[in-house]
PDB file of C-alpha atoms and ligand atoms in Angstrom:
ATOM      1  CA  MET A 186       0.000   0.000   0.000  1.00 81.00           C
ATOM      2  CA  SER A 187       1.196   3.548  -0.620  1.00 87.00           C
ATOM      3  CA  ALA A 188       1.512   5.761   2.459  1.00 84.00           C
ATOM      4  CA  ARG A 189      -1.649   7.618   1.414  1.00 84.00           C
ATOM      5  CA  THR A 190      -3.670   4.411   0.981  1.00 93.00           C
ATOM      6  CA  LEU A 191      -2.358   3.120   4.295  1.00 97.00           C
ATOM      7  CA  GLU A 192      -3.424   6.362   5.982  1.00 97.00           C
ATOM      8  CA  GLU A 193      -6.922   6.146   4.489  1.00 97.00           C
ATOM      9  CA  HIS A 194      -7.257   2.520   5.457  1.00 97.00           C
ATOM     10  CA  VAL A 195      -6.119   3.150   9.055  1.00 97.00           C
ATOM     11  CA  ASN A 196      -8.658   5.968   9.365  1.00 97.00           C
ATOM     12  CA  GLN A 197     -11.448   3.752   7.963  1.00 97.00           C
ATOM     13  CA  LEU A 198     -10.623   0.959  10.402  1.00 98.00           C
ATOM     14  CA  ALA A 199     -10.456   3.422  13.308  1.00 96.00           C
ATOM     15  CA  ALA A 200     -13.866   4.826  12.313  1.00 96.00           C
ATOM     16  CA  ALA A 201     -15.320   1.295  12.329  1.00 97.00           C
ATOM     17  CA  GLY A 202     -14.102   0.889  15.952  1.00 94.00           C
ATOM     18  CA  ALA A 203     -15.016  -2.456  17.514  1.00 94.00           C
ATOM     19  CA  ASP A 204     -16.750  -3.490  14.260  1.00 96.00           C
ATOM     20  CA  ALA A 205     -13.514  -3.372  12.245  1.00 97.00           C
ATOM     21  CA  ASP A 206     -12.349  -6.700  10.808  1.00 97.00           C
ATOM     22  CA  ARG A 207      -9.757  -8.095  13.233  1.00 97.00           C
ATOM     23  CA  ASP A 208      -7.471  -9.672  10.624  1.00 98.00           C
ATOM     24  CA  ASP A 209      -7.608  -6.563   8.460  1.00 98.00           C
ATOM     25  CA  VAL A 210      -6.614  -4.381  11.443  1.00 98.00           C
ATOM     26  CA  ARG A 211      -3.764  -6.705  12.356  1.00 98.00           C
ATOM     27  CA  SER A 212      -2.282  -6.891   8.869  1.00 98.00           C
ATOM     28  CA  THR A 213      -2.730  -3.140   8.313  1.00 98.00           C
ATOM     29  CA  VAL A 214      -1.040  -2.264  11.611  1.00 98.00           C
ATOM     30  CA  ALA A 215       1.776  -4.741  10.855  1.00 98.00           C
ATOM     31  CA  GLU A 216       2.326  -2.927   7.558  1.00 98.00           C
ATOM     32  CA  LEU A 217       2.260   0.463   9.322  1.00 98.00           C
ATOM     33  CA  LEU A 218       4.888  -0.770  11.803  1.00 98.00           C
ATOM     34  CA  SER A 219       7.147  -2.009   8.979  1.00 98.00           C
ATOM     35  CA  GLU A 220       6.809   1.335   7.209  1.00 98.00           C
ATOM     36  CA  LEU A 221       7.699   3.149  10.450  1.00 98.00           C
ATOM     37  CA  GLU A 222      10.760   0.930  10.918  1.00 98.00           C
ATOM     38  CA  SER A 223      11.960   1.707   7.400  1.00 97.00           C
ATOM     39  CA  GLY A 224      11.460   5.436   8.014  1.00 98.00           C
ATOM     40  CA  ARG A 225       9.173   5.794   4.984  1.00 97.00           C
ATOM     41  CA  VAL A 226       6.304   6.716   7.324  1.00 98.00           C
ATOM     42  CA  ARG A 227       6.875   8.919  10.366  1.00 98.00           C
ATOM     43  CA  ALA A 228       4.706  10.214  13.214  1.00 97.00           C
ATOM     44  CA  ALA A 229       6.027  13.699  12.413  1.00 97.00           C
ATOM     45  CA  SER A 230       8.280  14.841   9.598  1.00 97.00           C
ATOM     46  CA  PRO A 231      10.434  17.894   8.895  1.00 96.00           C
ATOM     47  CA  ASP A 232       8.609  20.451   6.798  1.00 95.00           C
ATOM     48  CA  GLY A 233      10.622  23.502   5.747  1.00 92.00           C
ATOM     49  CA  ASP A 234      11.583  25.227   8.969  1.00 92.00           C
ATOM     50  CA  GLY A 235       8.993  23.326  11.014  1.00 94.00           C
ATOM     51  CA  TRP A 236       7.416  19.932  11.530  1.00 96.00           C
ATOM     52  CA  THR A 237       4.213  18.322  10.271  1.00 95.00           C
ATOM     53  CA  VAL A 238       2.533  15.919  12.672  1.00 95.00           C
ATOM     54  CA  HIS A 239       0.784  12.881  11.137  1.00 95.00           C
ATOM     55  CA  PRO A 240      -1.898  12.040  13.725  1.00 94.00           C
ATOM     56  CA  TRP A 241      -3.093   8.960  11.805  1.00 96.00           C
ATOM     57  CA  VAL A 242       0.119   7.165  12.771  1.00 97.00           C
ATOM     58  CA  ARG A 243      -0.804   7.378  16.459  1.00 96.00           C
ATOM     59  CA  VAL A 244      -4.370   6.331  15.556  1.00 95.00           C
ATOM     60  CA  GLY A 245      -2.987   3.251  13.765  1.00 97.00           C
ATOM     61  CA  ILE A 246      -0.712   2.316  16.670  1.00 97.00           C
ATOM     62  CA  LEU A 247      -3.573   2.602  19.180  1.00 96.00           C
ATOM     63  CA  LEU A 248      -5.744   0.482  16.892  1.00 97.00           C
ATOM     64  CA  GLY A 249      -3.045  -2.188  16.983  1.00 97.00           C
ATOM     65  CA  PHE A 250      -2.983  -2.222  20.793  1.00 97.00           C
ATOM     66  CA  ARG A 251      -6.762  -2.613  20.829  1.00 97.00           C
ATOM     67  CA  PHE A 252      -6.771  -5.591  18.467  1.00 97.00           C
ATOM     68  CA  ALA A 253      -3.581  -7.409  19.504  1.00 97.00           C
ATOM     69  CA  ASP A 254      -3.348 -10.406  21.839  1.00 97.00           C
ATOM     70  CA  VAL A 255      -0.981 -10.554  24.763  1.00 97.00           C
ATOM     71  CA  VAL A 256       1.558 -13.311  24.161  1.00 97.00           C
ATOM     72  CA  ARG A 257       4.323 -14.761  26.234  1.00 95.00           C
ATOM     73  CA  VAL A 258       7.832 -14.940  24.802  1.00 92.00           C
ATOM     74  CA  GLU A 259      10.327 -17.334  26.392  1.00 91.00           C
ATOM     75  CA  ALA A 260      13.876 -15.973  26.539  1.00 85.00           C
ATOM     76  CA  GLY A 261      15.676 -18.944  28.009  1.00 86.00           C
ATOM     77  CA  GLY A 262      16.268 -19.980  31.622  1.00 88.00           C
ATOM     78  CA  ALA A 263      14.003 -18.171  34.032  1.00 87.00           C
ATOM     79  CA  PHE A 264      13.553 -15.256  31.624  1.00 87.00           C
ATOM     80  CA  GLY A 265      10.464 -14.416  29.647  1.00 91.00           C
ATOM     81  CA  PHE A 266       8.343 -11.487  28.601  1.00 93.00           C
ATOM     82  CA  SER A 267       4.776 -10.779  27.679  1.00 95.00           C
ATOM     83  CA  ASP A 268       3.446  -8.048  25.420  1.00 96.00           C
ATOM     84  CA  LYS A 269       0.827  -7.398  22.740  1.00 97.00           C
ATOM     85  CA  HIS A 270       1.842  -9.637  19.871  1.00 97.00           C
ATOM     86  CA  LEU A 271       2.067  -6.874  17.236  1.00 98.00           C
ATOM     87  CA  PHE A 272       4.518  -4.871  19.369  1.00 97.00           C
ATOM     88  CA  LEU A 273       7.230  -7.323  20.397  1.00 96.00           C
ATOM     89  CA  PRO A 274      10.845  -6.072  20.385  1.00 95.00           C
ATOM     90  CA  ARG A 275      12.764  -5.857  17.122  1.00 96.00           C
ATOM     91  CA  HIS A 276      15.470  -8.431  16.592  1.00 94.00           C
ATOM     92  CA  PRO A 277      18.977  -6.896  16.459  1.00 93.00           C
ATOM     93  CA  ALA A 278      19.486  -8.543  13.047  1.00 95.00           C
ATOM     94  CA  SER A 279      16.771  -6.241  11.683  1.00 95.00           C
ATOM     95  CA  MET A 280      18.947  -3.212  12.632  1.00 95.00           C
ATOM     96  CA  PRO A 281      22.276  -4.171  11.016  1.00 89.00           C
ATOM     97  CA  GLY A 282      23.752  -0.661  11.003  1.00 93.00           C
ATOM     98  CA  ALA A 283      23.143  -0.082  14.716  1.00 97.00           C
ATOM     99  CA  ARG A 284      25.065  -1.278  17.779  1.00 97.00           C
ATOM    100  CA  LEU A 285      22.806  -2.753  20.441  1.00 96.00           C
ATOM    101  CA  VAL A 286      25.184  -3.254  23.357  1.00 96.00           C
ATOM    102  CA  PRO A 287      24.222  -6.261  25.531  1.00 95.00           C
ATOM    103  CA  GLY A 288      22.436  -5.656  28.796  1.00 93.00           C
ATOM    104  CA  GLY A 289      18.688  -5.329  28.840  1.00 91.00           C
ATOM    105  CA  SER A 290      17.744  -2.779  26.152  1.00 96.00           C
ATOM    106  CA  ALA A 291      14.802  -3.163  23.825  1.00 97.00           C
ATOM    107  CA  VAL A 292      13.714  -1.506  20.609  1.00 98.00           C
ATOM    108  CA  ARG A 293      10.024  -2.048  20.098  1.00 98.00           C
ATOM    109  CA  ARG A 294       8.507  -2.989  16.775  1.00 98.00           C
ATOM    110  CA  GLY A 295       7.644   0.095  14.702  1.00 98.00           C
ATOM    111  CA  ALA A 296      10.686   2.139  15.821  1.00 98.00           C
ATOM    112  CA  HIS A 297      13.160   3.363  13.197  1.00 98.00           C
ATOM    113  CA  ILE A 298      16.846   3.005  14.092  1.00 98.00           C
ATOM    114  CA  GLY A 299      19.261   4.691  11.676  1.00 98.00           C
ATOM    115  CA  GLN A 300      22.749   3.657  10.614  1.00 97.00           C
ATOM    116  CA  GLY A 301      25.413   4.013  13.273  1.00 97.00           C
ATOM    117  CA  VAL A 302      23.003   4.436  16.192  1.00 98.00           C
ATOM    118  CA  ILE A 303      24.448   3.192  19.501  1.00 98.00           C
ATOM    119  CA  LEU A 304      22.110   1.828  22.162  1.00 98.00           C
ATOM    120  CA  MET A 305      23.721   1.503  25.595  1.00 98.00           C
ATOM    121  CA  PRO A 306      22.113  -0.798  28.138  1.00 98.00           C
ATOM    122  CA  PRO A 307      19.559  -0.546  29.452  1.00 98.00           C
ATOM    123  CA  CYS A 308      17.606   1.784  27.207  1.00 98.00           C
ATOM    124  CA  TYR A 309      14.184   1.591  25.628  1.00 98.00           C
ATOM    125  CA  VAL A 310      12.956   2.846  22.282  1.00 98.00           C
ATOM    126  CA  ASN A 311       9.186   2.704  21.999  1.00 98.00           C
ATOM    127  CA  VAL A 312       6.900   2.144  19.010  1.00 98.00           C
ATOM    128  CA  GLY A 313       6.774   4.851  16.350  1.00 98.00           C
ATOM    129  CA  ALA A 314       9.995   6.518  17.501  1.00 98.00           C
ATOM    130  CA  PHE A 315      12.467   7.667  14.831  1.00 98.00           C
ATOM    131  CA  VAL A 316      16.166   7.722  15.745  1.00 98.00           C
ATOM    132  CA  ASP A 317      18.361   9.110  13.003  1.00 98.00           C
ATOM    133  CA  GLU A 318      21.927   8.214  12.001  1.00 98.00           C
ATOM    134  CA  GLY A 319      24.856   8.403  14.407  1.00 97.00           C
ATOM    135  CA  THR A 320      22.814   9.085  17.542  1.00 98.00           C
ATOM    136  CA  MET A 321      23.933   7.793  20.942  1.00 97.00           C
ATOM    137  CA  ILE A 322      21.288   6.601  23.398  1.00 98.00           C
ATOM    138  CA  ASP A 323      22.982   6.148  26.741  1.00 98.00           C
ATOM    139  CA  SER A 324      22.065   3.901  29.664  1.00 98.00           C
ATOM    140  CA  HIS A 325      18.631   4.294  31.262  1.00 98.00           C
ATOM    141  CA  ALA A 326      17.509   6.653  28.495  1.00 98.00           C
ATOM    142  CA  LEU A 327      13.974   6.423  27.135  1.00 98.00           C
ATOM    143  CA  VAL A 328      12.858   7.345  23.642  1.00 98.00           C
ATOM    144  CA  GLY A 329       9.086   7.483  24.042  1.00 98.00           C
ATOM    145  CA  SER A 330       6.466   6.471  21.511  1.00 97.00           C
ATOM    146  CA  CYS A 331       6.582   8.485  18.267  1.00 98.00           C
ATOM    147  CA  ALA A 332       9.456  10.726  19.504  1.00 98.00           C
ATOM    148  CA  GLN A 333      11.611  12.060  16.659  1.00 98.00           C
ATOM    149  CA  ILE A 334      15.353  12.129  17.349  1.00 98.00           C
ATOM    150  CA  GLY A 335      17.698  13.673  14.782  1.00 98.00           C
ATOM    151  CA  ARG A 336      21.206  12.866  13.537  1.00 98.00           C
ATOM    152  CA  LYS A 337      24.198  12.808  15.880  1.00 97.00           C
ATOM    153  CA  VAL A 338      22.111  13.526  18.953  1.00 98.00           C
ATOM    154  CA  HIS A 339      23.479  12.534  22.358  1.00 97.00           C
ATOM    155  CA  LEU A 340      20.853  11.351  24.842  1.00 98.00           C
ATOM    156  CA  SER A 341      22.852  11.084  28.066  1.00 98.00           C
ATOM    157  CA  ALA A 342      22.329   8.587  30.835  1.00 98.00           C
ATOM    158  CA  GLY A 343      18.810   8.654  32.214  1.00 98.00           C
ATOM    159  CA  ALA A 344      17.478  11.202  29.709  1.00 98.00           C
ATOM    160  CA  GLN A 345      13.748  10.745  29.219  1.00 98.00           C
ATOM    161  CA  VAL A 346      12.040  11.677  25.972  1.00 98.00           C
ATOM    162  CA  GLY A 347       8.297  11.409  26.471  1.00 96.00           C
ATOM    163  CA  GLY A 348       5.853   9.611  24.211  1.00 95.00           C
ATOM    164  CA  VAL A 349       2.451  10.458  22.836  1.00 92.00           C
ATOM    165  CA  LEU A 350       0.394   7.416  23.793  1.00 89.00           C
ATOM    166  CA  GLU A 351      -0.053   7.736  27.538  1.00 80.00           C
ATOM    167  CA  PRO A 352      -1.131  10.279  28.569  1.00 74.00           C
ATOM    168  CA  PRO A 353      -2.322  11.070  25.048  1.00 73.00           C
ATOM    169  CA  VAL A 354      -0.758  14.248  23.664  1.00 75.00           C
ATOM    170  CA  ALA A 355      -1.149  15.631  20.179  1.00 81.00           C
ATOM    171  CA  ALA A 356       2.427  16.296  19.109  1.00 91.00           C
ATOM    172  CA  PRO A 357       5.449  13.999  19.451  1.00 96.00           C
ATOM    173  CA  VAL A 358       8.596  15.297  21.122  1.00 98.00           C
ATOM    174  CA  VAL A 359      11.157  16.373  18.522  1.00 98.00           C
ATOM    175  CA  VAL A 360      14.920  16.580  19.111  1.00 98.00           C
ATOM    176  CA  GLU A 361      16.680  17.909  16.027  1.00 98.00           C
ATOM    177  CA  ASP A 362      20.159  17.121  14.651  1.00 98.00           C
ATOM    178  CA  GLY A 363      23.200  17.723  16.820  1.00 97.00           C
ATOM    179  CA  VAL A 364      21.322  18.296  20.098  1.00 98.00           C
ATOM    180  CA  PHE A 365      22.988  17.300  23.372  1.00 98.00           C
ATOM    181  CA  VAL A 366      20.607  16.202  26.128  1.00 98.00           C
ATOM    182  CA  GLY A 367      22.300  16.032  29.541  1.00 98.00           C
ATOM    183  CA  ALA A 368      21.946  13.272  32.086  1.00 98.00           C
ATOM    184  CA  LEU A 369      18.515  12.887  33.715  1.00 98.00           C
ATOM    185  CA  ALA A 370      16.931  15.611  31.591  1.00 98.00           C
ATOM    186  CA  ALA A 371      13.314  15.074  30.535  1.00 98.00           C
ATOM    187  CA  LEU A 372      11.664  16.348  27.362  1.00 98.00           C
ATOM    188  CA  LEU A 373       7.929  15.795  27.554  1.00 96.00           C
ATOM    189  CA  GLU A 374       4.578  16.762  26.028  1.00 94.00           C
ATOM    190  CA  GLY A 375       5.376  17.958  22.527  1.00 90.00           C
ATOM    191  CA  VAL A 376       8.584  19.850  23.325  1.00 97.00           C
ATOM    192  CA  ARG A 377      10.711  20.645  20.246  1.00 98.00           C
ATOM    193  CA  VAL A 378      14.416  21.113  20.667  1.00 98.00           C
ATOM    194  CA  ARG A 379      15.852  22.797  17.606  1.00 98.00           C
ATOM    195  CA  HIS A 380      19.139  22.048  15.890  1.00 97.00           C
ATOM    196  CA  GLY A 381      22.304  22.027  18.020  1.00 97.00           C
ATOM    197  CA  ALA A 382      20.715  23.088  21.319  1.00 98.00           C
ATOM    198  CA  VAL A 383      22.166  21.839  24.630  1.00 98.00           C
ATOM    199  CA  ILE A 384      19.816  20.717  27.379  1.00 98.00           C
ATOM    200  CA  GLY A 385      21.716  20.747  30.675  1.00 98.00           C
ATOM    201  CA  ALA A 386      21.676  17.884  33.129  1.00 98.00           C
ATOM    202  CA  GLY A 387      18.400  17.539  35.008  1.00 98.00           C
ATOM    203  CA  VAL A 388      16.362  20.049  32.979  1.00 98.00           C
ATOM    204  CA  ILE A 389      12.684  19.083  32.788  1.00 98.00           C
ATOM    205  CA  LEU A 390      10.666  20.618  29.968  1.00 98.00           C
ATOM    206  CA  THR A 391       6.908  20.124  29.638  1.00 96.00           C
ATOM    207  CA  ALA A 392       4.311  22.128  27.745  1.00 94.00           C
ATOM    208  CA  SER A 393       3.763  24.079  30.995  1.00 94.00           C
ATOM    209  CA  THR A 394       7.402  25.029  31.650  1.00 96.00           C
ATOM    210  CA  PRO A 395       8.260  28.711  31.173  1.00 96.00           C
ATOM    211  CA  VAL A 396      11.714  29.095  29.654  1.00 98.00           C
ATOM    212  CA  PHE A 397      13.547  32.300  30.583  1.00 98.00           C
ATOM    213  CA  ASP A 398      15.602  33.240  27.519  1.00 98.00           C
ATOM    214  CA  LEU A 399      18.368  35.473  28.903  1.00 98.00           C
ATOM    215  CA  PRO A 400      20.144  36.315  25.603  1.00 98.00           C
ATOM    216  CA  ARG A 401      16.906  37.535  24.015  1.00 98.00           C
ATOM    217  CA  LYS A 402      15.192  38.813  27.190  1.00 98.00           C
ATOM    218  CA  ARG A 403      11.912  36.981  26.688  1.00 98.00           C
ATOM    219  CA  VAL A 404       9.941  34.135  28.238  1.00 98.00           C
ATOM    220  CA  LEU A 405       9.176  31.178  25.960  1.00 98.00           C
ATOM    221  CA  ARG A 406       5.971  29.226  26.500  1.00 97.00           C
ATOM    222  CA  ALA A 407       4.089  26.525  24.598  1.00 96.00           C
ATOM    223  CA  ASP A 408       2.103  27.901  21.639  1.00 95.00           C
ATOM    224  CA  ALA A 409      -1.602  27.347  20.883  1.00 92.00           C
ATOM    225  CA  ARG A 410      -0.799  23.810  19.645  1.00 90.00           C
ATOM    226  CA  GLY A 411       0.836  23.009  22.973  1.00 92.00           C
ATOM    227  CA  VAL A 412       4.319  22.981  21.436  1.00 95.00           C
ATOM    228  CA  LEU A 413       7.209  24.488  23.419  1.00 97.00           C
ATOM    229  CA  GLU A 414      10.166  25.255  21.162  1.00 98.00           C
ATOM    230  CA  ILE A 415      13.772  25.588  22.320  1.00 98.00           C
ATOM    231  CA  PRO A 416      15.710  27.735  19.812  1.00 98.00           C
ATOM    232  CA  GLU A 417      18.675  26.474  17.800  1.00 98.00           C
ATOM    233  CA  ARG A 418      21.952  26.283  19.733  1.00 98.00           C
ATOM    234  CA  ALA A 419      20.366  27.531  22.976  1.00 98.00           C
ATOM    235  CA  VAL A 420      22.014  26.301  26.192  1.00 98.00           C
ATOM    236  CA  VAL A 421      19.274  25.459  28.701  1.00 98.00           C
ATOM    237  CA  VAL A 422      19.924  24.830  32.391  1.00 98.00           C
ATOM    238  CA  ALA A 423      17.645  24.040  35.317  1.00 98.00           C
ATOM    239  CA  GLY A 424      16.464  27.052  37.301  1.00 97.00           C
ATOM    240  CA  SER A 425      13.649  28.151  39.565  1.00 96.00           C
ATOM    241  CA  ARG A 426      11.266  31.093  39.830  1.00 95.00           C
ATOM    242  CA  PRO A 427       9.053  32.631  42.502  1.00 92.00           C
ATOM    243  CA  MET A 428       5.348  31.780  42.300  1.00 93.00           C
ATOM    244  CA  ALA A 429       2.790  34.383  41.240  1.00 91.00           C
ATOM    245  CA  ASP A 430       0.589  33.572  44.251  1.00 96.00           C
ATOM    246  CA  ALA A 431       1.248  36.203  46.953  1.00 96.00           C
ATOM    247  CA  TRP A 432       1.090  33.769  49.887  1.00 97.00           C
ATOM    248  CA  ALA A 433       3.412  31.268  48.187  1.00 97.00           C
ATOM    249  CA  SER A 434       5.807  34.055  47.431  1.00 93.00           C
ATOM    250  CA  GLU A 435       5.654  35.265  51.055  1.00 94.00           C
ATOM    251  CA  GLN A 436       6.554  31.727  52.132  1.00 96.00           C
ATOM    252  CA  GLY A 437       9.486  31.704  49.759  1.00 95.00           C
ATOM    253  CA  VAL A 438       7.974  28.885  47.652  1.00 96.00           C
ATOM    254  CA  ARG A 439       9.620  28.552  44.264  1.00 96.00           C
ATOM    255  CA  VAL A 440       8.820  26.264  41.336  1.00 96.00           C
ATOM    256  CA  SER A 441      11.188  24.900  38.771  1.00 95.00           C
ATOM    257  CA  ALA A 442      11.846  26.747  35.538  1.00 96.00           C
ATOM    258  CA  ALA A 443      14.284  26.414  32.683  1.00 98.00           C
ATOM    259  CA  VAL A 444      16.778  29.110  31.763  1.00 98.00           C
ATOM    260  CA  ILE A 445      18.565  29.714  28.462  1.00 98.00           C
ATOM    261  CA  VAL A 446      21.825  31.053  29.830  1.00 98.00           C
ATOM    262  CA  LYS A 447      23.481  31.674  26.464  1.00 98.00           C
ATOM    263  CA  ASP A 448      23.800  30.332  22.951  1.00 98.00           C
ATOM    264  CA  ARG A 449      26.181  27.455  22.407  1.00 97.00           C
ATOM    265  CA  ASP A 450      29.808  28.554  22.245  1.00 96.00           C
ATOM    266  CA  GLN A 451      33.216  26.846  22.051  1.00 96.00           C
ATOM    267  CA  LYS A 452      33.198  26.096  25.774  1.00 95.00           C
ATOM    268  CA  THR A 453      29.831  24.348  25.501  1.00 95.00           C
ATOM    269  CA  ASP A 454      31.018  22.503  22.384  1.00 93.00           C
ATOM    270  CA  ALA A 455      33.998  21.190  24.338  1.00 92.00           C
ATOM    271  CA  ARG A 456      31.733  19.886  27.121  1.00 90.00           C
ATOM    272  CA  ALA A 457      29.119  18.418  24.811  1.00 87.00           C
ATOM    273  CA  ALA A 458      31.530  17.042  22.188  1.00 83.00           C
ATOM    274  CA  LEU A 459      30.813  13.598  20.768  1.00 76.00           C
ATOM    275  CA  GLU A 460      33.665  11.126  21.032  1.00 77.00           C
ATOM    276  CA  GLU A 461      34.171   9.591  17.608  1.00 78.00           C
ATOM    277  CA  ALA A 462      36.110   6.661  19.081  1.00 78.00           C
ATOM    278  CA  LEU A 463      32.924   5.495  20.804  1.00 80.00           C
ATOM    279  CA  ARG A 464      31.103   5.335  17.461  1.00 77.00           C
TER     280      ARG A 464
HETATM  281  C1  COA B 198      25.033  22.929  30.049  1.00 92.13           C
HETATM  282  C2  COA B 198      26.458  22.484  30.313  1.00 92.13           C
HETATM  283  C3  COA B 198      26.989  21.681  29.108  1.00 92.13           C
HETATM  284  C4  COA B 198      27.356  23.693  30.586  1.00 92.13           C
HETATM  285  O1  COA B 198      27.617  24.405  29.409  1.00 92.13           O
HETATM  286  P1  COA B 198      28.736  25.554  29.416  1.00 92.13           P
HETATM  287  O2  COA B 198      28.732  26.185  28.071  1.00 92.13           O
HETATM  288  O3  COA B 198      30.029  25.008  29.905  1.00 92.13           O
HETATM  289  O4  COA B 198      28.128  26.556  30.495  1.00 92.13           O
HETATM  290  P2  COA B 198      28.907  27.688  31.350  1.00 92.13           P
HETATM  291  O5  COA B 198      29.780  27.032  32.364  1.00 92.13           O
HETATM  292  O6  COA B 198      29.540  28.670  30.428  1.00 92.13           O
HETATM  293  O7  COA B 198      27.704  28.328  32.121  1.00 92.13           O
HETATM  294  C5  COA B 198      26.941  29.454  31.702  1.00 92.13           C
HETATM  295  C6  COA B 198      26.096  29.880  32.890  1.00 92.13           C
HETATM  296  O8  COA B 198      25.121  28.852  33.194  1.00 92.13           O
HETATM  297  C7  COA B 198      25.317  28.314  34.493  1.00 92.13           C
HETATM  298  N1  COA B 198      25.202  26.861  34.376  1.00 92.13           N
HETATM  299  C8  COA B 198      25.856  26.060  33.499  1.00 92.13           C
HETATM  300  N2  COA B 198      25.442  24.799  33.620  1.00 92.13           N
HETATM  301  C9  COA B 198      24.527  24.793  34.596  1.00 92.13           C
HETATM  302  C10 COA B 198      23.745  23.775  35.179  1.00 92.13           C
HETATM  303  N3  COA B 198      23.828  22.493  34.746  1.00 92.13           N
HETATM  304  N4  COA B 198      22.871  24.108  36.149  1.00 92.13           N
HETATM  305  C11 COA B 198      22.774  25.378  36.567  1.00 92.13           C
HETATM  306  N5  COA B 198      23.485  26.396  36.061  1.00 92.13           N
HETATM  307  C12 COA B 198      24.363  26.100  35.082  1.00 92.13           C
HETATM  308  C13 COA B 198      26.736  28.719  34.883  1.00 92.13           C
HETATM  309  O9  COA B 198      26.871  28.824  36.271  1.00 92.13           O
HETATM  310  C14 COA B 198      26.861  30.046  34.191  1.00 92.13           C
HETATM  311  O10 COA B 198      26.169  31.038  34.897  1.00 92.13           O
HETATM  312  P3  COA B 198      26.980  32.343  35.479  1.00 92.13           P
HETATM  313  O11 COA B 198      27.583  32.964  34.286  1.00 92.13           O
HETATM  314  O12 COA B 198      25.927  33.148  36.149  1.00 92.13           O
HETATM  315  O13 COA B 198      27.977  31.743  36.405  1.00 92.13           O
HETATM  316  C15 COA B 198      26.560  21.603  31.605  1.00 92.13           C
HETATM  317  O14 COA B 198      26.080  22.334  32.734  1.00 92.13           O
HETATM  318  C16 COA B 198      25.766  20.322  31.545  1.00 92.13           C
HETATM  319  O15 COA B 198      24.591  20.248  31.920  1.00 92.13           O
HETATM  320  N6  COA B 198      26.436  19.273  31.039  1.00 92.13           N
HETATM  321  C17 COA B 198      25.784  17.977  30.853  1.00 92.13           C
HETATM  322  C18 COA B 198      26.597  16.910  31.578  1.00 92.13           C
HETATM  323  C19 COA B 198      26.018  15.557  31.307  1.00 92.13           C
HETATM  324  O16 COA B 198      24.836  15.341  31.490  1.00 92.13           O
HETATM  325  N7  COA B 198      26.868  14.647  30.817  1.00 92.13           N
HETATM  326  C20 COA B 198      26.444  13.325  30.402  1.00 92.13           C
HETATM  327  C21 COA B 198      26.893  12.280  31.363  1.00 92.13           C
HETATM  328  S1  COA B 198      26.225  10.700  30.899  1.00 92.13           S
END
């Protein structure tokens, strides 16, 4: 099926709901997952200077969960897993250009893994995610469902990139080429990190996080679509701010905020440099 026909068919099956033909749903979703793995279909794709979200992809994935059976997979010895049968992990042999280092990682069916991607254990890449060439996903990092990760991105240990399935959000998280995401940082709810930005260790960005942009003297917030955008090459660190509520302020209560301290410079480059020997 062409991508357009697949889209139409997914939408028809979703409209039929519980009345949809089970075998048709299963084979259609299996085809969608293969297309996602190849990168020919994406949950969101670059479009000029921005991104176009393809909501039908999430619709198709959810349809698959509804119509799949839970199966048990034996892994030898005392080990085994169970999951919906359409969404079992990809076999490493299906990702020949990537390096899946041993130790408890999984790439779920329907995730695209580009050439030269390194997956350090344990990490998890969920369905519909797109991870482009040369990206490093360090230990305990999560690439959530439908998240879009660019080329030569570094997701440091424990970095969490949220997904769109639960809780349901409209736009996938996007991390563009050359971004460095520090350890334990979290990018959630439709956040878009533009090309070359650096997200400092421990920064948490949601659609509700105000970002204080010091170089440009402005406060960035999510737009009407719920998308919070971090500008190209911005260096973001964790900060805090007083609350607007007078009593909270009197009590000295502060809530977390993110701060763009500067744009990326040579010093940042040195600290966020990728080590070619590891690749
Ligand atoms: C963001 C980061 C790369 C620093 O970049 P940098 O260009 O060297 O930043 P600078 O030292 O020039 O700092 C600029 C300003 O931001 C502040 N700042 C920098 N990093 C900060 C952080 N993580 N938290 C709070 N403030 C920070 C500095 O104090 C400085 O402010 P000042 O001028 O008022 O003193 C670094 O803080 C960071 O988070 N590294 C990630 C480490 C990591 O996760 N490694 C992976 C291990 S698996």
